[in-house]
Amino acid sequence: MISIETFTEDKIDDVMEFEAELRRQEPGIYFMDAGEEYRELLKESFHDSRYCNAISLLAYKNGNVIGRIDATLIGSRSDACCCSAYLDWICVLKQERHQRAAQLLLKELRNILKHKKVETLIAIVAGNEEARRFYASVENASIHDEAIWMDL
C-alpha cells in the first residue's frame, strides 16, 4: 500500500535513499549529484525563508520512499485575485511506476493547493515520452503554452 506524507526535515535520510536508488535505476538521467552536499542543502532549506512556499510530498511503500513531488506557491500581483502554483518535479522510481504513486502524489498536492485557495497548478512537461504520457492523462488538465528557462 502506498501512503503520501509531507517531506519534513526528519525524512531527509529517506529522501537520500530514494535519490540514490533513482540514480541506480536510471544512470545518466539525473544531472544533479545527490551526495552529502545535497543533503546539507536539503537540511538548510527547512530553515531558509526562501522555501516558505515550498510543498514537498513523499510516496512511501513498505517504509521506503518510492516517489516525490515538489511544488511552490506563486503569488503575483498580476493575478491578485488568486495564487498559482508551480509543479517543479514529480518522480517515481522506475520499478514502481504504473502503480498509481504519481497519481496519488498529484492528487494530494492538488488537495493541499485547493485548501490554500490556489486555482492553477503549472508544470513544464519534461521532454521524454513517459512524462508526456503521464501529463496527458492528468484529469482536468490541458497542455498549452511553451516555457523558457532564463539563467540569472
CSV table of C-alpha atoms in Angstrom, one decimal:
chain,number,residue,atom,x,y,z
A,1,MET,CA,0.0,0.0,0.0
A,2,ILE,CA,1.2,3.5,-0.9
A,3,SER,CA,1.0,6.3,1.6
A,4,ILE,CA,1.6,10.0,1.0
A,5,GLU,CA,3.5,12.1,3.6
A,6,THR,CA,4.8,15.6,3.8
A,7,PHE,CA,8.5,15.8,3.3
A,8,THR,CA,9.8,17.2,6.7
A,9,GLU,CA,13.4,17.6,7.8
A,10,ASP,CA,13.4,14.3,9.7
A,11,LYS,CA,12.8,12.5,6.4
A,12,ILE,CA,16.0,13.6,4.7
A,13,ASP,CA,17.6,10.2,5.1
A,14,ASP,CA,14.6,8.6,3.4
A,15,VAL,CA,14.9,11.1,0.6
A,16,MET,CA,18.6,10.5,0.2
A,17,GLU,CA,18.0,6.7,-0.1
A,18,PHE,CA,15.3,7.5,-2.7
A,19,GLU,CA,17.7,9.7,-4.7
A,20,ALA,CA,20.4,7.1,-4.6
A,21,GLU,CA,18.0,4.4,-5.8
A,22,LEU,CA,16.7,6.7,-8.5
A,23,ARG,CA,20.2,7.1,-9.9
A,24,ARG,CA,20.9,3.3,-9.7
A,25,GLN,CA,17.8,2.5,-11.7
A,26,GLU,CA,18.3,5.2,-14.3
A,27,PRO,CA,22.0,6.1,-14.5
A,28,GLY,CA,22.9,9.2,-16.5
A,29,ILE,CA,19.3,10.6,-16.4
A,30,TYR,CA,19.6,12.9,-13.4
A,31,PHE,CA,22.2,15.6,-13.8
A,32,MET,CA,22.5,16.7,-10.2
A,33,ASP,CA,24.7,14.8,-7.7
A,34,ALA,CA,22.7,13.8,-4.7
A,35,GLY,CA,25.6,13.4,-2.3
A,36,GLU,CA,26.4,15.0,1.0
A,37,GLU,CA,26.4,18.5,-0.4
A,38,TYR,CA,22.8,17.9,-1.5
A,39,ARG,CA,21.9,16.5,2.0
A,40,GLU,CA,23.2,19.8,3.5
A,41,LEU,CA,21.2,21.9,1.1
A,42,LEU,CA,18.1,20.0,1.9
A,43,LYS,CA,18.7,20.4,5.6
A,44,GLU,CA,19.3,24.2,5.2
A,45,SER,CA,16.1,24.6,3.0
A,46,PHE,CA,14.0,23.8,6.1
A,47,HIS,CA,15.4,26.9,7.8
A,48,ASP,CA,15.6,29.2,4.8
A,49,SER,CA,12.7,31.7,4.3
A,50,ARG,CA,13.0,31.4,0.5
A,51,TYR,CA,11.4,28.0,0.9
A,52,CYS,CA,8.4,29.1,2.9
A,53,ASN,CA,6.0,28.4,0.0
A,54,ALA,CA,7.5,25.1,-0.9
A,55,ILE,CA,5.3,22.0,-0.8
A,56,SER,CA,7.1,18.6,-0.9
A,57,LEU,CA,5.4,15.3,-0.6
A,58,LEU,CA,6.8,11.7,-0.5
A,59,ALA,CA,5.2,8.5,-1.6
A,60,TYR,CA,6.1,5.6,0.8
A,61,LYS,CA,5.7,1.9,0.2
A,62,ASN,CA,6.9,-0.7,2.7
A,63,GLY,CA,8.7,2.0,4.7
A,64,ASN,CA,10.7,3.3,1.7
A,65,VAL,CA,10.2,6.5,-0.4
A,66,ILE,CA,9.3,5.4,-3.9
A,67,GLY,CA,8.2,8.9,-5.2
A,68,ARG,CA,8.4,12.6,-4.6
A,69,ILE,CA,6.6,15.7,-5.8
A,70,ASP,CA,7.8,19.3,-5.2
A,71,ALA,CA,5.8,22.5,-5.9
A,72,THR,CA,5.8,26.1,-4.8
A,73,LEU,CA,3.1,28.7,-4.5
A,74,ILE,CA,3.4,31.7,-6.8
A,75,GLY,CA,1.9,34.9,-5.6
A,76,SER,CA,1.9,37.5,-8.4
A,77,ARG,CA,0.1,40.8,-8.2
A,78,SER,CA,-0.8,40.5,-11.9
A,79,ASP,CA,-3.3,37.9,-10.7
A,80,ALA,CA,-4.1,39.4,-7.3
A,81,CYS,CA,-7.4,37.6,-7.1
A,82,CYS,CA,-5.7,34.2,-6.7
A,83,CYS,CA,-2.4,32.4,-6.5
A,84,SER,CA,-1.0,29.8,-8.8
A,85,ALA,CA,1.5,27.1,-8.0
A,86,TYR,CA,4.4,25.7,-10.0
A,87,LEU,CA,5.0,21.9,-10.1
A,88,ASP,CA,8.8,21.7,-10.0
A,89,TRP,CA,9.3,18.0,-10.0
A,90,ILE,CA,7.5,14.7,-9.8
A,91,CYS,CA,9.3,11.4,-10.0
A,92,VAL,CA,8.7,7.8,-9.1
A,93,LEU,CA,11.3,5.0,-9.0
A,94,LYS,CA,11.3,3.3,-12.4
A,95,GLN,CA,10.4,-0.1,-10.9
A,96,GLU,CA,7.4,1.4,-9.1
A,97,ARG,CA,5.9,3.3,-12.0
A,98,HIS,CA,2.4,2.5,-13.2
A,99,GLN,CA,1.2,1.6,-9.7
A,100,ARG,CA,-0.6,5.0,-9.1
A,101,ALA,CA,2.1,6.6,-6.9
A,102,ALA,CA,2.4,9.6,-9.2
A,103,GLN,CA,-1.3,10.0,-9.4
A,104,LEU,CA,-1.6,9.8,-5.6
A,105,LEU,CA,1.2,12.4,-5.1
A,106,LEU,CA,-0.5,14.7,-7.6
A,107,LYS,CA,-3.9,14.2,-6.0
A,108,GLU,CA,-2.7,15.1,-2.6
A,109,LEU,CA,-0.8,18.1,-3.9
A,110,ARG,CA,-3.9,19.3,-5.6
A,111,ASN,CA,-5.9,18.9,-2.4
A,112,ILE,CA,-3.4,20.9,-0.5
A,113,LEU,CA,-3.4,23.6,-3.1
A,114,LYS,CA,-7.2,23.8,-3.2
A,115,HIS,CA,-7.2,24.2,0.6
A,116,LYS,CA,-4.8,27.1,0.2
A,117,LYS,CA,-7.1,28.7,-2.4
A,118,VAL,CA,-4.7,28.1,-5.3
A,119,GLU,CA,-6.6,28.0,-8.6
A,120,THR,CA,-4.0,26.8,-11.1
A,121,LEU,CA,-1.0,24.4,-11.0
A,122,ILE,CA,1.5,25.0,-13.7
A,123,ALA,CA,4.1,22.4,-14.8
A,124,ILE,CA,6.7,22.3,-17.5
A,125,VAL,CA,6.3,19.0,-19.2
A,126,ALA,CA,9.5,17.0,-19.5
A,127,GLY,CA,10.7,16.1,-22.9
A,128,ASN,CA,10.6,12.3,-22.5
A,129,GLU,CA,7.7,10.3,-23.8
A,130,GLU,CA,6.9,8.7,-20.5
A,131,ALA,CA,6.4,12.1,-18.9
A,132,ARG,CA,4.3,13.3,-21.8
A,133,ARG,CA,2.0,10.3,-21.5
A,134,PHE,CA,1.6,10.9,-17.7
A,135,TYR,CA,0.8,14.6,-18.1
A,136,ALA,CA,-1.6,13.9,-21.0
A,137,SER,CA,-3.5,11.5,-18.7
A,138,VAL,CA,-3.9,14.1,-15.8
A,139,GLU,CA,-7.6,14.8,-15.2
A,140,ASN,CA,-8.9,18.3,-15.6
A,141,ALA,CA,-5.6,19.5,-17.3
A,142,SER,CA,-4.6,20.7,-20.7
A,143,ILE,CA,-1.2,21.2,-22.2
A,144,HIS,CA,-0.5,24.5,-23.8
A,145,ASP,CA,2.0,27.4,-23.9
A,146,GLU,CA,5.7,26.9,-24.1
A,147,ALA,CA,8.2,27.5,-21.4
A,148,ILE,CA,11.5,29.3,-21.5
A,149,TRP,CA,14.2,28.9,-18.9
A,150,MET,CA,16.3,32.0,-18.2
A,151,ASP,CA,19.6,31.7,-16.3
A,152,LEU,CA,20.2,34.6,-13.8
